[in-house]
Coordinates of C-alpha atoms and ligand atoms in Angstrom, one line a residue:
X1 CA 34.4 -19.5 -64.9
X2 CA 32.4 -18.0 -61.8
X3 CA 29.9 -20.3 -59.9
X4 CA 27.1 -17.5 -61.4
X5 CA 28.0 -17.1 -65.1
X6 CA 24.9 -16.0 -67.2
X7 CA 23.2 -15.7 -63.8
X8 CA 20.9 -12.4 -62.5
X9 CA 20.7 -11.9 -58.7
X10 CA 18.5 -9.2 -56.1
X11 CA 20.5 -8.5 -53.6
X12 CA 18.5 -6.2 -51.0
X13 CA 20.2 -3.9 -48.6
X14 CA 23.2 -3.8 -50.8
X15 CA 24.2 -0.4 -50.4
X16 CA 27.1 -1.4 -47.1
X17 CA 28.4 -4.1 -44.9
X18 CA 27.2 -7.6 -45.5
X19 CA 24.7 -6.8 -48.7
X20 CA 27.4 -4.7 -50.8
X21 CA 29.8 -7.8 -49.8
X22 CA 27.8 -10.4 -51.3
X23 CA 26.8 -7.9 -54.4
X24 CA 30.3 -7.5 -55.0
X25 CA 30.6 -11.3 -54.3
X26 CA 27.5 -11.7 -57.0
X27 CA 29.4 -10.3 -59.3
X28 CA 32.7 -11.5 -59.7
X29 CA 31.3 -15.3 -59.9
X30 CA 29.5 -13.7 -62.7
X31 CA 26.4 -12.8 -62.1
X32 CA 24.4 -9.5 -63.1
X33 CA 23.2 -7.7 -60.0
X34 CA 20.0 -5.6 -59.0
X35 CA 21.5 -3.5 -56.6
X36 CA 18.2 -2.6 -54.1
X37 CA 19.1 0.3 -51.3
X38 CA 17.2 2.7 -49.7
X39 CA 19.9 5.4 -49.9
X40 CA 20.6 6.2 -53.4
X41 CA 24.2 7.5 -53.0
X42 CA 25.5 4.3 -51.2
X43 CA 23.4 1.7 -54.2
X44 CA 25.6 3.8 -57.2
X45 CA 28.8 3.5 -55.5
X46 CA 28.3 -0.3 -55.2
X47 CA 27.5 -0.5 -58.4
X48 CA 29.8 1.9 -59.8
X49 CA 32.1 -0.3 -58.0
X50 CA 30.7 -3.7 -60.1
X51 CA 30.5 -1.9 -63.6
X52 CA 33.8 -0.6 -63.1
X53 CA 35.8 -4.3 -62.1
X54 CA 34.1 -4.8 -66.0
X55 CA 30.8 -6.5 -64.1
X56 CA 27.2 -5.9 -64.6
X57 CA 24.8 -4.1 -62.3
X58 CA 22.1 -1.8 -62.0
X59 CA 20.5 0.0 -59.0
X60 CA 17.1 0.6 -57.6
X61 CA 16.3 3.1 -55.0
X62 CA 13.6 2.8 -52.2
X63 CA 12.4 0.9 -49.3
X64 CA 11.7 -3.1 -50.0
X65 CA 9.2 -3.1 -47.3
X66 CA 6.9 -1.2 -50.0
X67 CA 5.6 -3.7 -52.6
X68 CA 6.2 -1.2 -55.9
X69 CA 9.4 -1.6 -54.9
X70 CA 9.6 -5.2 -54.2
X71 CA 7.7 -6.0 -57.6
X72 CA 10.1 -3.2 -59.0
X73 CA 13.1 -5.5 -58.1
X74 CA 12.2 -8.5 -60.0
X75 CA 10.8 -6.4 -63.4
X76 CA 14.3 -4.6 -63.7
X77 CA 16.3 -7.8 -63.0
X78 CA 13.9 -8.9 -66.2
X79 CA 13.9 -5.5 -68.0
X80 CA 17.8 -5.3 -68.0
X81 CA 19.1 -8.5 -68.1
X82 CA 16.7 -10.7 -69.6
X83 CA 16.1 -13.1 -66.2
X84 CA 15.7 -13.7 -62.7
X85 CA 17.7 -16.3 -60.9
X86 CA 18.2 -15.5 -57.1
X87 CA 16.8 -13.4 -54.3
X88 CA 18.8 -12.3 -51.6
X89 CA 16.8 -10.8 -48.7
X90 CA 19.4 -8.9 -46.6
X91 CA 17.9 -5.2 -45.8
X92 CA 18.0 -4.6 -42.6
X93 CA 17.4 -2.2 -38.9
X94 CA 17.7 -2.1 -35.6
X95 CA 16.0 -0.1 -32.8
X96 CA 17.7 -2.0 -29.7
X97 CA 15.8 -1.1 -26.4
X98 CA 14.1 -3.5 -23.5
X99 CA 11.0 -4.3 -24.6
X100 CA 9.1 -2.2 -21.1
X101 CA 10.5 1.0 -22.7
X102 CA 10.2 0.2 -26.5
X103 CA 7.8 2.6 -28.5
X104 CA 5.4 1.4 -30.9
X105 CA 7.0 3.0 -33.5
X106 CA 10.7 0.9 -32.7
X107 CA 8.6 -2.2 -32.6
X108 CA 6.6 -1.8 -35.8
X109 CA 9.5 -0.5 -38.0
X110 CA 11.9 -3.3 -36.8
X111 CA 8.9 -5.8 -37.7
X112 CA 8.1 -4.1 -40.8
X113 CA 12.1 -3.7 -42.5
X114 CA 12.6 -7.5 -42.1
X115 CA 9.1 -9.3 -42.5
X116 CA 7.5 -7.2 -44.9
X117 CA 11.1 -6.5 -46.8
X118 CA 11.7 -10.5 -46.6
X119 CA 8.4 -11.4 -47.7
X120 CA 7.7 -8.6 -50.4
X121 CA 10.7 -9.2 -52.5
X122 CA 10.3 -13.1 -51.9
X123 CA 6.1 -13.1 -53.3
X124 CA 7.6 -11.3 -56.1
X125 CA 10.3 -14.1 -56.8
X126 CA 7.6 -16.5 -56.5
X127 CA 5.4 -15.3 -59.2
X128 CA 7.6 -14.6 -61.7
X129 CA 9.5 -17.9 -61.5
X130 CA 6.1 -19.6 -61.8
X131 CA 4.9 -17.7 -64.5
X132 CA 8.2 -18.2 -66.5
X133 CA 8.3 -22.0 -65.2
X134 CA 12.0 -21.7 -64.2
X135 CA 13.6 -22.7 -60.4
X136 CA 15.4 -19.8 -58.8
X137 CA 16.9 -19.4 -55.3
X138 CA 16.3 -17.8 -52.2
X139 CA 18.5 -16.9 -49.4
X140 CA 17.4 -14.8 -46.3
X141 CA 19.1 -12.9 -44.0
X142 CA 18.0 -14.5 -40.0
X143 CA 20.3 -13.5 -36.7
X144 CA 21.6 -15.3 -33.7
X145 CA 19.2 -12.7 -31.8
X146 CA 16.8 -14.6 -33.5
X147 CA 17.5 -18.2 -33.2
X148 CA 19.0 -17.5 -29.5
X149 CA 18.0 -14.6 -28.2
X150 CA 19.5 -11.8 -27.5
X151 CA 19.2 -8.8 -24.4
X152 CA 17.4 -5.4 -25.5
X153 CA 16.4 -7.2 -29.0
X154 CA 12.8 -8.5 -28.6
X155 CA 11.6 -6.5 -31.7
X156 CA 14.9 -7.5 -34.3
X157 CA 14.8 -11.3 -32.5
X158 CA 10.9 -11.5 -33.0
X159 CA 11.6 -10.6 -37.0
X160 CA 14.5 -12.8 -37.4
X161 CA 13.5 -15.8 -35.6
X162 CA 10.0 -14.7 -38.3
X163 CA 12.5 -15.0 -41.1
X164 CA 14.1 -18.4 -40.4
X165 CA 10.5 -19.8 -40.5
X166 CA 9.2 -17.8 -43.2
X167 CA 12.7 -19.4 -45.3
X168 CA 11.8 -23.1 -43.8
X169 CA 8.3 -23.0 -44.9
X170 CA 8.7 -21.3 -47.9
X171 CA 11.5 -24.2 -48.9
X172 CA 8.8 -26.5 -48.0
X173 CA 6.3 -24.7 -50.7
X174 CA 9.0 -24.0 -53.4
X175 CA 10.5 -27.4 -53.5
X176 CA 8.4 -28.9 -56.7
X177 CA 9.2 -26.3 -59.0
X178 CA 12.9 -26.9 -58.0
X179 CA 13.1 -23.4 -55.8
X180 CA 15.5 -23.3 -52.8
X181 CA 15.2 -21.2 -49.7
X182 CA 17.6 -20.8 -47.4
X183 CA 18.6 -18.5 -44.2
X184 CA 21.6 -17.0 -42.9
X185 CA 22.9 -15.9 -39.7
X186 CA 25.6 -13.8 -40.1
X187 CA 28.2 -12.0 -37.7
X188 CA 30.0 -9.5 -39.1
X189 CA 31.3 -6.0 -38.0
X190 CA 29.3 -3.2 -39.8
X191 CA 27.8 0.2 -39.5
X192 CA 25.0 -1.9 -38.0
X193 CA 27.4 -3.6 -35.1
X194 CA 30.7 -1.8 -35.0
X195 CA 28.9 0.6 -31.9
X196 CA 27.7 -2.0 -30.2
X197 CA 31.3 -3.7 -29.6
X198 CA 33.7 -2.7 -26.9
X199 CA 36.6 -0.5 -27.3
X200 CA 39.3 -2.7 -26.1
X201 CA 38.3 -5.3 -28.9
X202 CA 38.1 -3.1 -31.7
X203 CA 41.5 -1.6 -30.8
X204 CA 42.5 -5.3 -30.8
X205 CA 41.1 -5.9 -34.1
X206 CA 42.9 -2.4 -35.5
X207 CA 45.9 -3.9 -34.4
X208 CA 45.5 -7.2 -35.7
X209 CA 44.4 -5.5 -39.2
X210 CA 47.9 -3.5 -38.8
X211 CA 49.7 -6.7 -39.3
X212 CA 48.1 -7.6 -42.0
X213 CA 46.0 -10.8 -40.0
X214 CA 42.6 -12.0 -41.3
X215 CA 39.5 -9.9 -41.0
X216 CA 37.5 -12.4 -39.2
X217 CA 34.8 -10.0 -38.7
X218 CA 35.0 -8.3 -42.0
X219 CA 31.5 -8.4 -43.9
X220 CA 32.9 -9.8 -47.3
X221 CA 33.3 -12.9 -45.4
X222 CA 29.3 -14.0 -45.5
X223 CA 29.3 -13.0 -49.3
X224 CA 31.1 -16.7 -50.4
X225 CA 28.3 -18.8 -49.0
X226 CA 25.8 -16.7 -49.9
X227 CA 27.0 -16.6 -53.8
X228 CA 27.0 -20.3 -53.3
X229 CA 23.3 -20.4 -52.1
X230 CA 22.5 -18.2 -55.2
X231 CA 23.8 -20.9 -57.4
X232 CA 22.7 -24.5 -59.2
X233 CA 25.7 -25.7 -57.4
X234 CA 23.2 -25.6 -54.0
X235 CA 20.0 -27.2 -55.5
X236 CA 20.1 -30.2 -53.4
X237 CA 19.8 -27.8 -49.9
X238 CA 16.8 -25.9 -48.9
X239 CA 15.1 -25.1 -45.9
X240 CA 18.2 -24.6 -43.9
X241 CA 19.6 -22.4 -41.4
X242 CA 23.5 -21.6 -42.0
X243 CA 25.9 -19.6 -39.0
X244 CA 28.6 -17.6 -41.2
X245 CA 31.8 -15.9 -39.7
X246 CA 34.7 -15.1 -40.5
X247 CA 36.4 -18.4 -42.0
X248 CA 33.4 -20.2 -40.6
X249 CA 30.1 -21.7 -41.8
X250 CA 28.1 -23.7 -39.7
X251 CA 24.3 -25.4 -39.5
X252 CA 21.8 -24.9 -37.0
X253 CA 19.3 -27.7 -35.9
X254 CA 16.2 -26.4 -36.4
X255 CA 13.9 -26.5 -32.8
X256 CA 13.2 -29.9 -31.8
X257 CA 11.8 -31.1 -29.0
X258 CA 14.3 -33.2 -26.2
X259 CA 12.2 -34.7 -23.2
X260 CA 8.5 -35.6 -22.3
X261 CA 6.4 -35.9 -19.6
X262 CA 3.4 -37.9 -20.1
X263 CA 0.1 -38.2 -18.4
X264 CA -1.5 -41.1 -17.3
X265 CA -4.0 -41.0 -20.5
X266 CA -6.0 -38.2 -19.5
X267 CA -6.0 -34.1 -19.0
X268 CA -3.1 -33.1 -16.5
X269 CA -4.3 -31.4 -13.3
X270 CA -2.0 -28.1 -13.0
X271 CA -1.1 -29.3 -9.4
X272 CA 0.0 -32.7 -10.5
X273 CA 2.1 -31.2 -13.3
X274 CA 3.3 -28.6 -11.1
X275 CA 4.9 -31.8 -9.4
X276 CA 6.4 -33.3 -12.5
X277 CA 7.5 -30.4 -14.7
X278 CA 11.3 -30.3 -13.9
X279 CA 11.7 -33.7 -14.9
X280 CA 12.1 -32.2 -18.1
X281 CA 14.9 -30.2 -16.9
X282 CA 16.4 -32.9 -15.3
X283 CA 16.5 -35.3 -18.4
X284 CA 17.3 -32.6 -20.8
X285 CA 19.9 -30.5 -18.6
X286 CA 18.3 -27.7 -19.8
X287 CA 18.1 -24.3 -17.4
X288 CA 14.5 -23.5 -16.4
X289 CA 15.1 -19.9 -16.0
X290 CA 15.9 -16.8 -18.8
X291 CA 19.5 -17.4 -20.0
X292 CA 21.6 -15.4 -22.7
X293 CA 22.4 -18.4 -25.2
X294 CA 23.4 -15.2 -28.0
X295 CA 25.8 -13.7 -25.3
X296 CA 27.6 -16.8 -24.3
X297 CA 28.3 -17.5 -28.2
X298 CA 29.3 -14.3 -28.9
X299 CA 31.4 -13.7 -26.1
X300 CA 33.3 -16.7 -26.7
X301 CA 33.8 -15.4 -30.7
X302 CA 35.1 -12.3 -29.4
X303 CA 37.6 -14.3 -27.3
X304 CA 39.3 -16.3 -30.2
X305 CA 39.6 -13.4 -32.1
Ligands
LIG1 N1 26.3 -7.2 -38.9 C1 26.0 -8.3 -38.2 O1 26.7 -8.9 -37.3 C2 24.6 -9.0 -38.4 C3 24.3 -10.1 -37.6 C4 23.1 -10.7 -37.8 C5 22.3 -10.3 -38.8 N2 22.6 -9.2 -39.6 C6 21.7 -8.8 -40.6 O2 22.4 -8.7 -41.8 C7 21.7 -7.7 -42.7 C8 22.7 -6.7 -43.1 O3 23.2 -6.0 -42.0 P1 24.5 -5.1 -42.0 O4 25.2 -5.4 -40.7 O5 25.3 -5.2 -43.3 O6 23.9 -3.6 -41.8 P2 24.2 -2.2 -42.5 O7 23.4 -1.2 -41.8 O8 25.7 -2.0 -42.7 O9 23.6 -2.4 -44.0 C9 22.2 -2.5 -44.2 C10 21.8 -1.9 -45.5 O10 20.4 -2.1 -45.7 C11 19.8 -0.8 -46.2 N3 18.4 -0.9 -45.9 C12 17.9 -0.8 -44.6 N4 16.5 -0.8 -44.7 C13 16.2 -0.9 -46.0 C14 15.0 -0.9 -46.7 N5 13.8 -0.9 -46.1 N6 15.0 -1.0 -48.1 C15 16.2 -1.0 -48.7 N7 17.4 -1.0 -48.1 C16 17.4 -0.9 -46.8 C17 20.6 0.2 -45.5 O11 20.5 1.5 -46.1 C18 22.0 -0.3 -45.5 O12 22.7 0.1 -46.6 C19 20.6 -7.2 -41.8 O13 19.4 -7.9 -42.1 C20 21.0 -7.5 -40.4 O14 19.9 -7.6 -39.5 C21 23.8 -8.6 -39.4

């Protein structure tokens, strides 16, 4: 018994790294799985890889940014198995430059891959599961560039910080006809990240792998919460914003607000406030410059492991 049995799930992106995880994942809890990927070659072997563990899976070429393709996803999940019951947005880019030097083009295909291909797939969800009165569920993929920050990332952190909200309000909208929506921020090492590390770690990690220790960084390891999120198992949770690592899985407060400073009942004057404004660094201990909340968390990761 698999926590997806009789289930069908989209899984975008799911070609490599952290998508083909959680499509292999998919699959051996049961589920049937709409294998979306822009590069043909990469979507076959995943699900050559499914059919041929004795799973079920079919794939569909193209970029989910475009909305035949998007609409495409949830008519083949229908057309070859009979049903739709989770999303998972997880295609992805980057084009990592400060944002002085970053070209329009960098800025508007990072925007477009994620918001477009989180939203496209997502509408299409949407209207079939109202149409065929059933609940489904949603999971997104967001980023710690997103939620923190992160140096050189203003277009990626712009779209992923987009996402978590786009999950949270589409929770929000879902949650009478019994829909979830949830988002992810994963850390793995992928084709996507494995550049971006430095040497010295990844020999570490080689060496590590040598003796056989656990992959903390290895994609697969996202894939068990995400199956979860994709199941009836998870109805009661929506709107949510999940860290996932290694052996770890954490919850992120959404953005909240920590200290006031009040008026005295009428329109600040900019001089006055000038006067008062740190109090709310003082009674929040929070910095008043720029600071690198996505380094300092990462940094520390790479420490323990
Ligand atoms: N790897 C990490 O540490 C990390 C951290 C935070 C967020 N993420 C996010 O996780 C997701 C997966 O990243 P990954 O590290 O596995 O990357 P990856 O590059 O290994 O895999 C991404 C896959 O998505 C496919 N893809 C890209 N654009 C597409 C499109 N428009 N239509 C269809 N398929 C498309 C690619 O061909 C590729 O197979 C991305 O959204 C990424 O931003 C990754």
């Amino acid at each position: 018994m698999g926590l997806l049995d009789g289930k069908v799930v989209v899984v975008t992106g799911a070609g490599r790294g952290i998508g083909r995880g959680e499509a292999l994942e998919c699959a051996e809890q049961g589920a049937a799985v709409v294998v979306a990927e822009f590069d043909p070659a990469a979507g076959d072997a995943v699900v050559a890889e499914i059919t041929g563990n004795g799973g079920r899976a079919v794939a569909v070429g193209g970029d989910v940014a475009e909305a035949y393709v998007a609409d495409s996803l949830v008519t083949t999940a229908v057309e070859h198995f009979g049903r739709l019951d989770a999303v998972v947005n997880n295609a992805g880019i980057l084009r990592d430059r400060t944002t002085a030097k970053l070209s329009d083009d960098e800025w508007d295909a990072v925007i477009r891959v994620h918001l477009r291909g989180h939203f496209l797939p997502t509408r299409a969800a949407l209207r079939h599961w109202r149409e065929a009165g059933t609940p489904g569920h949603l999971v997104h993929t967001a980023s710690t560039s997103g939620l923190l920050g992160n140096f050189g990332q203003s277009n990626y952190g712009a779209a992923k910080a987009g996402i978590a909200a786009f999950s949270t309000i589409v929770a929000m909208e879902g949650a009478r006809a019994g829909i979830t929506s949830n988002a992810i921020a994963p850390t793995a090492l992928t084709r996507m990240t494995l550049d971006l590390m430095p040497q010295e770690f990844r020999d570490q990690r080689d060496a590590a792998l040598a003796r056989g220790e656990f992959d903390f960084f290895a994609p697969e390891n996202v894939a068990p919460l995400v199956s979860y999120l994709c199941s009836d198992e998870s109805s009661h949770i929506s709107g949510k914003v999940f860290g996932v690592q290694g052996d770890s899985v954490e919850i992120f407060q959404p953005w909240t607000s920590v200290a006031e400073v009040k008026g005295d009942g009428k329109r600040w004057d900019p001089s006055v406030l000038a006067g008062r404004i740190d109090e709310l660094f003082g009674s929040s201990g929070i910095q008043a410059g720029p600071e690198n909340m996505m380094a300092r968390m990462r940094y520390q990761i790479l420490d323990e492991h």
